[in-house]
Amino acid sequence: MPELPEVETVRLGLEELIVSKTIKSVDSNWPKSFPNDPLEVRKFVVGSQITGINRRAKILIINLSSGYSLVIHLKMTGQLVYRSESTSFGAGHPNDSLIGLLPDKSTRVIIEFSDNSTLFFNDQRRFGWIKLIKTTNIKQFTSIYGPEPLEDSFTWQELGNRLNLRPKSGIKAVLLDQQIIAGIGNIYADESLWAAKIHPLTPVSELSTQKIKLLRNSIVDVLNLSIKMGGSSTRNYVNAEGKRGSYIKIAKVFRRENEPCPRCGHIISKIRVAGRGTHYCPYCQSQNIAKMSK
DNA sequence: CACTTGACCTGTCCGC
DNA sequence: TGCGGACAGGTCAAGT
């Protein structure tokens, strides 16, 4: 799934649903999904209470009263879905629920609480993981990530400084680099570049100050709007209640190749950039325009 | 240093 | 209907 808006949506849901609950048991059926020693898990997870839910970059952090935290990366297809005993509705539920009875085929980890409600970690492709880390070590663990784009300190000057760490690279590849800026992935890189009228292959060093200011605002607006829409569900992503997000319905270019650009009407292209499918309008995001406005 | 490719996995879709 | 290949929200490591 999950870029910043999706992880943040899950975080907001979990904050409502599981804070202050006590963990009764933890089960995993795929070691890579939760590689910690089971003895360690029994000692620092079972019996402890959930004290808070945080996010850094695309990572979720569930703080425990034991002084440890569950650090979770959902990668491409991870889901964290909460079910109380009374909400075991099935697929096709009118309220946009995506998944049916749990556990299902993709369930890798099951966390059961003392009130018999349950948190399921599902992950079709098994790329995601949960790691048990001492809470005092989390800051160091996440120190590799660049700044959070939704913090007040993410000014256009800050964006410019970060981008200049890779001046020769194309802008889209740099936006996807989590060490430069945290939380932007393939969907919101394309959407932000469209909003700022920047071609995805434009070398960072060719971006004018005006373009950097515009890009900073575009990133912030696109991420905030997506959080408001509950994130993007192209296929697997659901929030903590198993419901899809709806940003994809209002996406301007992402997965809209061969459709008209909503701004100028020219046909949206799809190319390959940094190994990822990349959508843009060849007219209003042309590299020539980027150079002319410099 | 920048860029590409393959790996990690499962599932779906598209063309033949 | 079946089969092979491409592709999918994300990182990693290794090779050019």
XYZ file of C-alpha atoms (C1' of nucleotides) in Angstrom:
326
model
C 0.000 0.000 0.000
C 0.990 2.619 1.613
C 2.480 5.864 1.213
C 2.219 8.546 3.853
C -1.555 9.247 3.542
C -2.470 5.556 3.786
C -0.201 4.912 6.776
C -1.498 8.047 8.463
C -5.095 6.923 7.864
C -4.343 3.570 9.487
C -2.643 5.382 12.370
C -5.689 7.579 12.987
C -7.915 4.505 12.975
C -5.751 2.518 15.359
C -5.544 5.479 17.694
C -9.339 5.322 18.048
C -9.560 1.548 18.184
C -6.717 -0.018 20.159
C -5.042 2.512 22.469
C -5.138 1.352 26.111
C -5.957 -2.233 25.187
C -3.915 -5.058 26.705
C -2.344 -7.668 24.440
C -3.323 -11.216 25.313
C -1.512 -13.167 22.602
C 0.521 -12.825 19.425
C 0.725 -15.411 16.654
C 2.712 -15.406 13.428
C 2.738 -17.970 10.631
C 5.569 -16.489 8.542
C 8.858 -15.715 10.305
C 9.845 -12.910 7.930
C 6.639 -11.041 8.784
C 7.669 -10.860 12.455
C 11.284 -11.969 12.812
C 11.773 -11.363 16.550
C 12.509 -14.271 18.878
C 9.175 -15.599 20.235
C 10.646 -15.561 23.755
C 11.312 -11.850 23.427
C 7.784 -11.302 22.126
C 6.311 -13.219 25.048
C 8.334 -11.124 27.465
C 7.781 -7.609 26.062
C 4.532 -7.809 24.093
C 2.176 -10.269 25.766
C 0.591 -8.671 28.812
C 1.591 -5.134 27.915
C -0.746 -2.263 27.215
C -0.846 -0.066 24.103
C 0.069 3.480 25.090
C 0.085 5.278 21.731
C 0.306 5.051 17.922
C 2.869 7.073 15.984
C 4.043 7.340 12.399
C 7.405 8.220 10.892
C 7.750 8.146 7.099
C 5.752 5.093 5.947
C 6.319 3.303 9.241
C 3.759 2.769 12.005
C 4.904 2.642 15.599
C 2.737 1.051 18.282
C 4.094 1.993 21.714
C 3.752 -0.556 24.504
C 3.815 -0.134 28.278
C 6.799 -2.533 28.419
C 9.118 0.129 27.000
C 9.165 -1.621 23.618
C 7.310 -0.754 20.431
C 5.930 -2.688 17.492
C 7.391 -1.063 14.379
C 5.447 -1.927 11.239
C 6.122 -1.463 7.520
C 3.230 -2.409 5.240
C 5.312 -2.273 2.023
C 3.081 -2.999 -1.020
C 0.148 -5.049 0.263
C 0.173 -4.889 4.057
C -3.042 -4.294 5.981
C -3.716 -3.747 9.675
C -7.356 -4.535 10.296
C -9.089 -4.412 13.657
C -12.113 -6.524 14.469
C -14.104 -6.505 17.658
C -16.309 -9.550 18.225
C -19.318 -7.658 16.940
C -17.883 -6.464 13.631
C -17.158 -9.630 11.710
C -19.099 -8.469 8.660
C -18.237 -10.080 5.374
C -17.124 -8.881 1.953
C -19.709 -6.861 0.100
C -20.764 -5.010 3.196
C -22.546 -1.838 2.079
C -20.109 0.431 3.847
C -17.246 -0.215 1.426
C -15.622 -2.971 3.461
C -13.089 -4.733 1.302
C -12.429 -7.883 3.215
C -14.516 -10.616 4.695
C -13.967 -12.975 7.547
C -10.587 -12.889 9.227
C -8.132 -14.494 9.443
C -7.893 -15.157 5.724
C -5.316 -16.487 3.282
C -3.129 -13.393 3.577
C -3.089 -13.149 7.385
C 0.501 -13.307 8.678
C 0.214 -12.092 12.268
C -2.691 -12.075 14.744
C -2.650 -9.865 17.839
C -5.419 -10.648 20.290
C -6.463 -8.298 23.077
C -7.765 -9.096 26.544
C -11.289 -7.989 25.533
C -11.222 -10.619 22.744
C -10.977 -8.061 19.966
C -8.218 -8.670 17.405
C -5.741 -6.877 15.174
C -4.889 -8.746 11.955
C -1.721 -8.089 9.958
C -2.504 -9.247 6.429
C 0.080 -9.110 3.669
C -0.552 -10.843 0.384
C 2.969 -10.430 -0.987
C 4.789 -10.921 2.333
C 7.081 -7.920 1.845
C 5.901 -6.143 4.975
C 7.180 -6.705 8.501
C 6.687 -6.089 12.183
C 9.733 -5.564 14.372
C 9.883 -5.315 18.136
C 12.209 -2.470 19.049
C 13.047 -0.771 22.334
C 11.124 2.499 22.320
C 14.229 4.480 23.230
C 15.903 3.155 20.058
C 13.130 4.171 17.652
C 14.513 7.619 17.035
C 17.783 6.146 15.868
C 15.995 3.446 13.861
C 14.091 6.078 11.882
C 16.921 8.605 11.643
C 17.726 7.491 8.082
C 14.535 9.119 6.804
C 14.321 12.628 5.430
C 11.992 15.286 6.834
C 8.241 14.800 7.263
C 6.506 16.797 4.517
C 3.492 17.642 6.683
C 5.467 19.276 9.476
C 5.584 23.080 9.636
C 9.349 22.965 9.186
C 8.907 21.589 5.640
C 9.334 24.935 3.895
C 10.318 25.418 0.267
C 13.827 26.227 1.472
C 13.958 22.905 3.291
C 12.707 21.079 0.188
C 15.343 22.833 -1.905
C 18.100 21.891 0.517
C 17.061 18.253 0.516
C 16.710 18.036 -3.283
C 20.139 19.547 -3.730
C 21.634 16.447 -2.152
C 20.980 14.780 -5.539
C 21.248 17.627 -8.055
C 21.890 15.491 -11.129
C 19.034 13.043 -10.661
C 15.580 13.330 -12.169
C 13.049 14.872 -9.806
C 10.738 11.874 -9.581
C 13.516 9.501 -8.557
C 14.530 11.962 -5.844
C 10.977 12.350 -4.535
C 10.815 8.563 -4.158
C 14.055 8.531 -2.141
C 12.941 8.216 1.497
C 16.248 9.601 2.731
C 15.606 12.872 0.888
C 11.944 13.316 1.932
C 9.897 10.812 3.929
C 6.571 9.354 2.895
C 6.153 10.082 -0.827
C 5.655 7.034 -3.045
C 4.678 6.354 -6.625
C 1.127 7.733 -6.514
C 1.852 11.033 -4.791
C 5.098 11.654 -6.667
C 3.121 11.606 -9.934
C 0.247 13.640 -8.509
C 2.513 16.282 -6.956
C 4.587 16.696 -10.129
C 1.423 17.114 -12.183
C 0.122 19.762 -9.780
C 3.429 21.633 -10.000
C 3.628 21.201 -13.821
C 7.038 19.528 -13.632
C 8.195 16.751 -15.965
C 9.215 13.699 -13.898
C 12.630 13.469 -15.593
C 13.619 17.094 -14.991
C 17.073 17.194 -13.359
C 16.835 18.688 -9.875
C 19.461 21.297 -10.712
C 17.189 22.702 -13.438
C 14.297 23.485 -11.091
C 13.788 27.204 -10.550
C 13.028 28.676 -7.140
C 9.476 29.256 -8.332
C 9.136 25.590 -9.237
C 10.496 24.479 -5.857
C 7.985 26.697 -4.069
C 5.199 25.323 -6.231
C 6.342 21.738 -5.710
C 6.480 22.187 -1.941
C 2.896 23.429 -1.891
C 1.769 20.698 -4.286
C 3.239 17.947 -2.127
C 1.612 19.304 1.025
C -1.768 19.835 -0.673
C -1.834 16.426 -2.365
C -0.882 14.554 0.825
C -3.403 16.454 2.958
C -6.176 15.964 0.424
C -5.470 12.244 0.250
C -5.578 11.902 4.041
C -8.947 13.642 3.925
C -10.097 11.066 1.354
C -8.811 8.168 3.454
C -5.880 7.420 1.142
C -5.739 5.555 -2.183
C -6.949 2.008 -2.728
C -5.881 0.608 -6.077
C -6.222 -2.934 -4.914
C -5.169 -4.053 -1.422
C -5.102 -0.995 0.745
C -7.716 -0.670 3.488
C -7.846 1.315 6.714
C -7.979 -0.138 10.237
C -11.665 -0.923 9.780
C -11.148 -2.737 6.493
C -12.498 0.089 4.341
C -10.994 1.485 1.157
C -9.774 5.017 0.599
C -11.157 7.125 -2.221
C -8.338 9.411 -3.375
C -7.791 7.333 -6.508
C -11.191 8.482 -7.799
C -9.986 12.084 -7.870
C -6.396 11.386 -8.955
C -5.370 13.676 -11.803
C -2.833 11.471 -13.616
C -2.058 8.333 -11.611
C -3.252 5.291 -13.599
C -5.019 7.586 -16.036
C -2.851 6.989 -19.090
C -4.731 7.570 -22.370
C -7.258 9.797 -20.608
C -7.328 13.581 -21.167
C -5.351 15.775 -18.786
C -7.922 17.494 -16.533
C -6.027 20.762 -16.952
C -5.243 21.018 -20.663
C -7.002 18.090 -22.341
C -3.899 16.510 -23.859
C -3.593 12.749 -23.476
C -1.805 11.519 -20.368
C 1.308 9.403 -21.010
C 2.759 6.495 -19.100
C 6.495 5.921 -19.105
C 9.001 4.115 -16.918
C 11.020 6.224 -14.472
C 13.239 4.849 -11.719
C 11.757 1.439 -12.477
C 8.216 2.609 -11.739
C 5.202 3.273 -13.906
C 5.031 7.059 -14.251
C 2.039 9.103 -15.383
C 2.227 12.685 -16.613
C 0.829 15.134 -19.122
C 3.357 15.609 -21.939
C 1.930 19.045 -22.688
C 1.624 20.906 -19.396
C 4.476 18.975 -17.780
C 6.851 19.272 -20.720
C 10.541 19.673 -19.947
C 10.622 22.643 -22.288
C 8.136 24.511 -20.140
C 10.216 23.672 -17.074
C 13.262 25.199 -18.747
C 11.438 28.226 -20.114
C 10.092 29.219 -16.710
C 13.522 29.021 -15.145
C 27.783 8.874 -8.075
C 23.691 7.673 -11.000
C 21.160 4.350 -12.998
C 19.502 -0.448 -13.976
C 18.269 -4.978 -12.759
C 17.028 -8.554 -9.902
C 15.187 -10.163 -5.408
C 11.750 -10.511 -2.131
C 6.316 -12.695 -2.933
C 1.394 -13.354 -4.555
C -2.166 -12.358 -7.609
C -4.431 -10.390 -11.627
C -4.870 -9.068 -16.189
C -3.949 -9.211 -21.086
C -2.679 -11.259 -25.433
C -2.076 -15.371 -28.040
C -9.790 -22.549 -21.085
C -4.699 -22.407 -20.663
C -0.209 -20.391 -20.471
C 3.386 -17.011 -20.393
C 4.654 -12.486 -19.447
C 4.018 -7.916 -17.595
C 2.781 -5.429 -13.853
C 1.339 -3.876 -8.914
C 1.259 1.256 -3.373
C 8.211 -0.491 -1.476
C 12.729 -1.123 -0.397
C 17.345 -3.645 -0.737
C 21.729 -5.281 -2.734
C 24.624 -5.838 -6.482
C 26.324 -4.772 -11.002
C 27.446 -1.372 -14.910
